[in-house]
Amino acid sequence: MNDAFGRPQSVIVLGGSSDIARAVVRRLAGARCKTVVLAGRDPERLSSAAKEALDAGASLAPVVLFDAHDVAQADLTVSNCFAAAEGPVDLVIVAVGDLGSPDSDERDPTRTADLITVGFTWPASALTAIAATLREQGHGRIVVLSSVAGVRVRRSNFAYGSAKAGLDGFSIGLAESLRGSGVIVQVVRPGFVRTKMTEGLKPAPFSTGPEEVADAIIRGIETDAQVVWSPGLLRWIFMIMRNLPQSIWRKLPG
Amino acid sequence: MPEMSTAEDRLLTGWGRTSPSRAALTRPRDVDELASVLSSSRRGTPVIARGLGRSYGDASQCGGGIVVDLSAFNEIGPVDRDSGLIEVGAGASLQSIMAATVPEGWFVPVTPGTRQVTVGGAIASDIHGKNHHRDGSFCSHVAKMTLVTPTGTHELSEELDPELFWATAGGMGLTGITTTATVEMIPIETSYISVDEERFEDVDSLMAEMRRSDSNYHYSVAWVDCMTRRGGLGRSILTRGEHARRRDLPTAKRSEPLVAPVQARLRVPFRAPNGLLNAATISAFNELWFKKAPRKKSGAIHSLSSFFHPLDGIADWNLLYGSRGFLQYQFAVGDDHEDCVKSAIELLSSHKVPSFLAVLKRFGQGDPGPLSFPIKGWTLALDLPVGPRQLPSVLDELDSLVVGAGGRVYLAKDSRLRPDLLAAMYPRVTEFEEVCRRVDPDGLLNSDLSRRLGIRHPGATWRE
Ligand SMILES: Cc1cc2nc3c(=O)[nH]c(=O)nc-3n(C[C@H](O)[C@H](O)[C@H](O)COP(=O)(O)OP(=O)(O)OC[C@H]3O[C@@H](n4cnc5c(N)ncnc54)[C@H](O)[C@@H]3O)c2cc1C
């Protein structure tokens, strides 16, 4: 159960080996979280993330494998995760996405479909299943990793960005639909994060690291904020960015 | 006739308004309907009773389960003139009991800081009042009660089934659902309290005085400032009283010495923003409170309300804490751990945690309930808004301090205890669980509190 500060005792992470997810799990397991279900594609990385969770204080850290290209299985993956938790689940983190490599992918229709599937279609289907289970439970929190790339889509990663834009909008709508159900949905919009996913790319202004994003997420959980920006300043910057004429937006670095 | 009291899905919280969860809230109208709620949940849906929701945390919540509202069980019998015994429904509030009995010259044996609690809630938390040092807690004044469990209905008293009786006392609703209780009332000549008040510059002199002379008073409580350090740590006000005799009253009041307390009609007239109650506003409030207190004054006449339930004047004052809510941290430690009380005040003040005046009391002997909170010694209660970043870890530190002193926190107030410390604080929790299993082998009775702390399954953090 969540306590008065929103600290969960059990968590499911979809995309459990991502750097941000691991940093969040370390913090949660150091507080109240005893059960950590880690779901993802790479068994090796997942088991090292599970070990890390156990070291940080969790006492149960099962691993569930899935492939986010397989939309038809999203529902089943979610129910496997809930079963692995062996009890009520207080928090579900959705950290699934594929940045792709803009140069080679943007002219490839199949890769484009993949990026949208992994970044939007699969997560949206999974979120629908998660919401139904949490609704029955009468409580729970969903944290969805979105990105500023989806707040205003830009040239450099428009497939990824538009998938995030879709997921972000979907999540906010889902949050509304769950009002009064005891289930909260929060959207996290980090700026450019220096992680394994962005290795080799030139950091955009206001870049941040997984540890900073994890801190922002933990604070967001405490405050129930609907949208969590990281760094926080981006919230104000994007108020302006969103409305810049395309001709200026195009010229901004990043 | 309408079908059985329909269940309605409701988002519920405790008084602190933290950690909401949704459950099917059902209001049985009689024992048969109640029994059928319990038997229909045989399919495994957890069930818990709810009174007026005045516990601060998640004790009367059951996310995804069934929450039973006892408000239909509100009958109030007459007081037996010879024995002082009264039979009441478990859903009757202390407010309504006082309204019926005070004009007749009878008062409840134990009252908490609000009249808005039910008899069922008073038993389940084995509540204490300002007279604990003298009279013990609520269940010491319960002659008998009726408890409905998944395996049947039990008539309980200390003689009939002491094991189940005492497990129910302070058992947080986990042994079953109380429907009626017979309570020993105390006779009063007036509805007034004769009050002695004294101010202290630090907590040492306060505690010395309480040790020395609390036993001379029926009621005693102290308010301690945990924020200001001026000279010593913990300037405080000690308030003690006796039921006033008719001759103590000013002449104008003597003609009508027994006036029933009235229910609050005032409400918080606006939506309070988060952070309204912060370090600055709270210390300003604390300051005012001290300014108005006399250095020393004796024999002042107060109404029952103003002495026992000063906060009941505004019905929903908990809204003032904003949407993130607040919590209360209350702990008890033995007599020889006076320094734990001081260290706690020290800890809060050094971390600059905003808190309203803390309430300090002396406890007398505890009763035999395995989960009953009071132990002989001291208890300190702190009201804390959720918000300050350091608060979660400061309270975890406080837990360690309390456990180190052999103490415990009050489950009726809890919303964040470290679950691994439950068994250290309540060493008889395993024994408690065994009694629960006797009457509820399938583990149907469960609450968010119980799941969070693993009460019904000591060792595990939760169970389905
Ligand atoms: C302003 C304020 C001051 C307070 N001061 C004090 C104080 O001085 N001393 C003190 O001891 N407490 C104090 N309390 C706490 C309060 O007395 C307890 O939390 C009490 O249990 C609340 O009763 P309730 O009817 O609101 O029950 P709820 O909060 O609804 O439920 C509390 C527990 O009782 C159980 N329960 C309720 N009814 C039944 C039933 N019929 N059968 C079985 N279980 C049942 C619930 O399952 C739950 O576990 C205070 C609370 C407030 C808000």
Short mmCIF file of N, CA and C in Angstrom, two decimals, chain B residues 370-457:
data_model
loop_
_atom_site.label_atom_id
_atom_site.label_comp_id
_atom_site.label_asym_id
_atom_site.label_seq_id
_atom_site.Cartn_x
_atom_site.Cartn_y
_atom_site.Cartn_z
N PRO B 370 -3.61 -6.99 23.04
CA PRO B 370 -2.29 -7.16 22.41
C PRO B 370 -1.92 -6.02 21.46
N LEU B 371 -2.92 -5.34 20.87
CA LEU B 371 -2.61 -4.20 20.01
C LEU B 371 -3.02 -2.87 20.63
N SER B 372 -3.46 -2.91 21.88
CA SER B 372 -3.84 -1.66 22.53
C SER B 372 -2.60 -0.79 22.70
N PHE B 373 -2.75 0.48 22.43
CA PHE B 373 -1.59 1.38 22.33
C PHE B 373 -0.95 1.78 23.67
N PRO B 374 -1.74 2.20 24.67
CA PRO B 374 -1.10 2.81 25.84
C PRO B 374 -0.17 1.87 26.63
N ILE B 375 0.97 2.36 27.02
CA ILE B 375 1.83 1.69 28.00
C ILE B 375 2.18 2.73 29.06
N LYS B 376 2.39 2.29 30.29
CA LYS B 376 2.60 3.24 31.38
C LYS B 376 3.81 4.13 31.08
N GLY B 377 3.59 5.41 31.13
CA GLY B 377 4.68 6.34 30.86
C GLY B 377 4.17 7.61 30.19
N TRP B 378 4.74 7.93 29.05
CA TRP B 378 4.45 9.19 28.37
C TRP B 378 3.93 8.96 26.96
N THR B 379 3.10 9.87 26.50
CA THR B 379 2.74 9.85 25.08
C THR B 379 2.81 11.26 24.51
N LEU B 380 3.36 11.35 23.29
CA LEU B 380 3.48 12.65 22.62
C LEU B 380 2.81 12.53 21.26
N ALA B 381 1.96 13.51 20.90
CA ALA B 381 1.28 13.48 19.60
C ALA B 381 1.56 14.77 18.85
N LEU B 382 1.93 14.62 17.56
CA LEU B 382 2.32 15.78 16.75
C LEU B 382 1.48 15.84 15.49
N ASP B 383 0.91 17.00 15.17
CA ASP B 383 0.19 17.21 13.92
C ASP B 383 1.15 17.80 12.89
N LEU B 384 1.29 17.13 11.75
CA LEU B 384 2.32 17.53 10.79
C LEU B 384 1.75 17.61 9.39
N PRO B 385 1.83 18.77 8.73
CA PRO B 385 1.37 18.83 7.35
C PRO B 385 2.31 18.04 6.43
N VAL B 386 1.74 17.32 5.47
CA VAL B 386 2.56 16.67 4.44
C VAL B 386 3.11 17.78 3.55
N GLY B 387 4.36 17.69 3.16
CA GLY B 387 4.91 18.74 2.29
C GLY B 387 6.39 18.95 2.48
N PRO B 388 6.83 19.25 3.73
CA PRO B 388 8.27 19.47 3.90
C PRO B 388 9.05 18.25 3.45
N ARG B 389 10.08 18.48 2.63
CA ARG B 389 10.81 17.36 2.02
C ARG B 389 11.48 16.46 3.04
N GLN B 390 11.89 17.06 4.16
CA GLN B 390 12.64 16.26 5.14
C GLN B 390 11.73 15.38 5.99
N LEU B 391 10.40 15.63 5.91
CA LEU B 391 9.50 14.96 6.85
C LEU B 391 9.54 13.43 6.81
N PRO B 392 9.45 12.79 5.60
CA PRO B 392 9.45 11.32 5.61
C PRO B 392 10.66 10.73 6.33
N SER B 393 11.83 11.28 6.08
CA SER B 393 13.01 10.65 6.70
C SER B 393 13.13 11.03 8.18
N VAL B 394 12.68 12.22 8.55
CA VAL B 394 12.70 12.58 9.97
C VAL B 394 11.79 11.62 10.76
N LEU B 395 10.64 11.29 10.19
CA LEU B 395 9.73 10.39 10.91
C LEU B 395 10.28 8.97 10.95
N ASP B 396 10.98 8.55 9.90
CA ASP B 396 11.63 7.23 9.96
C ASP B 396 12.66 7.21 11.08
N GLU B 397 13.35 8.32 11.24
CA GLU B 397 14.34 8.41 12.30
C GLU B 397 13.66 8.36 13.67
N LEU B 398 12.53 9.03 13.73
CA LEU B 398 11.76 9.05 14.98
C LEU B 398 11.30 7.63 15.34
N ASP B 399 10.89 6.86 14.32
CA ASP B 399 10.53 5.45 14.56
C ASP B 399 11.66 4.71 15.27
N SER B 400 12.88 4.91 14.76
CA SER B 400 14.02 4.18 15.35
C SER B 400 14.22 4.59 16.80
N LEU B 401 14.07 5.88 17.02
CA LEU B 401 14.22 6.42 18.37
C LEU B 401 13.21 5.76 19.31
N VAL B 402 11.96 5.70 18.84
CA VAL B 402 10.87 5.16 19.66
C VAL B 402 11.09 3.67 19.91
N VAL B 403 11.43 2.93 18.87
CA VAL B 403 11.69 1.50 19.05
C VAL B 403 12.86 1.29 20.01
N GLY B 404 13.87 2.11 19.86
CA GLY B 404 15.04 2.01 20.73
C GLY B 404 14.67 2.18 22.19
N ALA B 405 13.61 2.95 22.44
CA ALA B 405 13.19 3.19 23.82
C ALA B 405 12.09 2.21 24.23
N GLY B 406 11.89 1.17 23.43
CA GLY B 406 10.86 0.18 23.77
C GLY B 406 9.45 0.72 23.60
N GLY B 407 9.30 1.76 22.80
CA GLY B 407 7.98 2.38 22.64
C GLY B 407 7.29 1.94 21.36
N ARG B 408 6.22 2.64 21.05
CA ARG B 408 5.39 2.27 19.89
C ARG B 408 4.63 3.48 19.36
N VAL B 409 4.18 3.41 18.13
CA VAL B 409 3.31 4.46 17.61
C VAL B 409 1.87 3.97 17.67
N TYR B 410 0.94 4.93 17.63
CA TYR B 410 -0.49 4.65 17.75
C TYR B 410 -1.03 4.32 16.37
N LEU B 411 -1.54 3.10 16.21
CA LEU B 411 -1.99 2.67 14.88
C LEU B 411 -3.17 3.50 14.37
N ALA B 412 -4.02 3.99 15.27
CA ALA B 412 -5.17 4.79 14.84
C ALA B 412 -4.73 6.09 14.17
N LYS B 413 -3.50 6.51 14.43
CA LYS B 413 -3.01 7.75 13.85
C LYS B 413 -2.05 7.48 12.71
N ASP B 414 -1.64 6.23 12.55
CA ASP B 414 -0.53 5.97 11.64
C ASP B 414 -0.93 6.02 10.18
N SER B 415 -0.01 6.51 9.35
CA SER B 415 -0.19 6.46 7.90
C SER B 415 1.14 6.24 7.20
N ARG B 416 2.20 5.93 7.96
CA ARG B 416 3.52 5.83 7.31
C ARG B 416 4.57 5.04 8.08
N LEU B 417 4.19 4.30 9.07
CA LEU B 417 5.18 3.57 9.87
C LEU B 417 6.02 2.62 9.01
N ARG B 418 7.29 2.44 9.38
CA ARG B 418 8.12 1.43 8.73
C ARG B 418 7.58 0.06 9.11
N PRO B 419 7.08 -0.72 8.13
CA PRO B 419 6.42 -1.99 8.46
C PRO B 419 7.32 -2.96 9.23
N ASP B 420 8.62 -2.92 8.97
CA ASP B 420 9.50 -3.88 9.65
C ASP B 420 9.61 -3.59 11.14
N LEU B 421 9.07 -2.45 11.61
CA LEU B 421 9.16 -2.15 13.03
C LEU B 421 7.90 -2.53 13.80
N LEU B 422 6.87 -2.96 13.08
CA LEU B 422 5.60 -3.26 13.76
C LEU B 422 5.79 -4.27 14.89
N ALA B 423 6.47 -5.37 14.60
CA ALA B 423 6.60 -6.43 15.59
C ALA B 423 7.46 -6.00 16.78
N ALA B 424 8.39 -5.10 16.54
CA ALA B 424 9.19 -4.60 17.66
C ALA B 424 8.34 -3.70 18.56
N MET B 425 7.43 -2.95 17.93
CA MET B 425 6.58 -2.05 18.71
C MET B 425 5.43 -2.80 19.40
N TYR B 426 4.88 -3.77 18.66
CA TYR B 426 3.78 -4.57 19.21
C TYR B 426 4.20 -6.04 19.21
N PRO B 427 4.99 -6.45 20.21
CA PRO B 427 5.54 -7.81 20.19
C PRO B 427 4.47 -8.89 20.21
N ARG B 428 3.24 -8.53 20.61
CA ARG B 428 2.20 -9.57 20.69
C ARG B 428 1.36 -9.65 19.41
N VAL B 429 1.88 -9.08 18.31
CA VAL B 429 1.09 -9.07 17.08
C VAL B 429 0.83 -10.48 16.55
N THR B 430 1.75 -11.39 16.79
CA THR B 430 1.55 -12.78 16.32
C THR B 430 0.41 -13.44 17.08
N GLU B 431 0.42 -13.21 18.39
CA GLU B 431 -0.68 -13.71 19.23
C GLU B 431 -2.01 -13.11 18.75
N PHE B 432 -1.99 -11.83 18.43
CA PHE B 432 -3.19 -11.16 17.91
C PHE B 432 -3.69 -11.84 16.64
N GLU B 433 -2.75 -12.10 15.74
CA GLU B 433 -3.11 -12.71 14.47
C GLU B 433 -3.74 -14.08 14.67
N GLU B 434 -3.25 -14.80 15.67
CA GLU B 434 -3.82 -16.12 15.94
C GLU B 434 -5.28 -16.02 16.37
N VAL B 435 -5.58 -15.02 17.19
CA VAL B 435 -6.97 -14.83 17.60
C VAL B 435 -7.82 -14.47 16.37
N CYS B 436 -7.30 -13.61 15.52
CA CYS B 436 -8.03 -13.25 14.30
C CYS B 436 -8.34 -14.51 13.49
N ARG B 437 -7.34 -15.36 13.37
CA ARG B 437 -7.53 -16.55 12.55
C ARG B 437 -8.57 -17.49 13.13
N ARG B 438 -8.69 -17.45 14.46
CA ARG B 438 -9.70 -18.29 15.10
C ARG B 438 -11.10 -17.94 14.59
N VAL B 439 -11.40 -16.65 14.47
CA VAL B 439 -12.75 -16.25 14.07
C VAL B 439 -12.85 -15.91 12.58
N ASP B 440 -11.70 -15.78 11.93
CA ASP B 440 -11.69 -15.39 10.52
C ASP B 440 -10.59 -16.14 9.79
N PRO B 441 -10.78 -17.46 9.66
CA PRO B 441 -9.68 -18.30 9.13
C PRO B 441 -9.27 -17.91 7.70
N ASP B 442 -10.22 -17.35 6.92
CA ASP B 442 -9.88 -17.02 5.54
C ASP B 442 -9.23 -15.64 5.38
N GLY B 443 -9.06 -14.94 6.48
CA GLY B 443 -8.43 -13.63 6.40
C GLY B 443 -9.25 -12.61 5.62
N LEU B 444 -10.58 -12.62 5.82
CA LEU B 444 -11.43 -11.67 5.09
C LEU B 444 -11.34 -10.26 5.67
N LEU B 445 -11.17 -10.20 6.99
CA LEU B 445 -11.11 -8.88 7.61
C LEU B 445 -9.72 -8.31 7.36
N ASN B 446 -9.70 -7.20 6.64
CA ASN B 446 -8.43 -6.62 6.27
C ASN B 446 -8.66 -5.16 5.92
N SER B 447 -7.65 -4.35 6.13
CA SER B 447 -7.79 -2.92 5.81
C SER B 447 -6.52 -2.48 5.10
N ASP B 448 -6.54 -1.28 4.58
CA ASP B 448 -5.32 -0.74 3.97
C ASP B 448 -4.20 -0.67 5.01
N LEU B 449 -4.57 -0.27 6.23
CA LEU B 449 -3.58 -0.21 7.32
C LEU B 449 -2.95 -1.58 7.55
N SER B 450 -3.82 -2.58 7.66
CA SER B 450 -3.34 -3.92 7.94
C SER B 450 -2.47 -4.46 6.81
N ARG B 451 -2.85 -4.14 5.57
CA ARG B 451 -2.05 -4.60 4.44
C ARG B 451 -0.72 -3.86 4.37
N ARG B 452 -0.77 -2.57 4.70
CA ARG B 452 0.46 -1.78 4.64
C ARG B 452 1.47 -2.27 5.68
N LEU B 453 0.97 -2.58 6.88
CA LEU B 453 1.89 -2.97 7.95
C LEU B 453 2.03 -4.48 8.10
N GLY B 454 1.25 -5.23 7.33
CA GLY B 454 1.32 -6.69 7.46
C GLY B 454 0.79 -7.17 8.80
N ILE B 455 -0.24 -6.51 9.35
CA ILE B 455 -0.73 -6.89 10.67
C ILE B 455 -1.33 -8.29 10.68
N ARG B 456 -2.15 -8.58 9.65
CA ARG B 456 -2.76 -9.89 9.66
C ARG B 456 -1.81 -10.98 9.20
N HIS B 457 -0.67 -10.58 8.69
CA HIS B 457 0.31 -11.57 8.27
C HIS B 457 1.68 -11.11 8.68
#
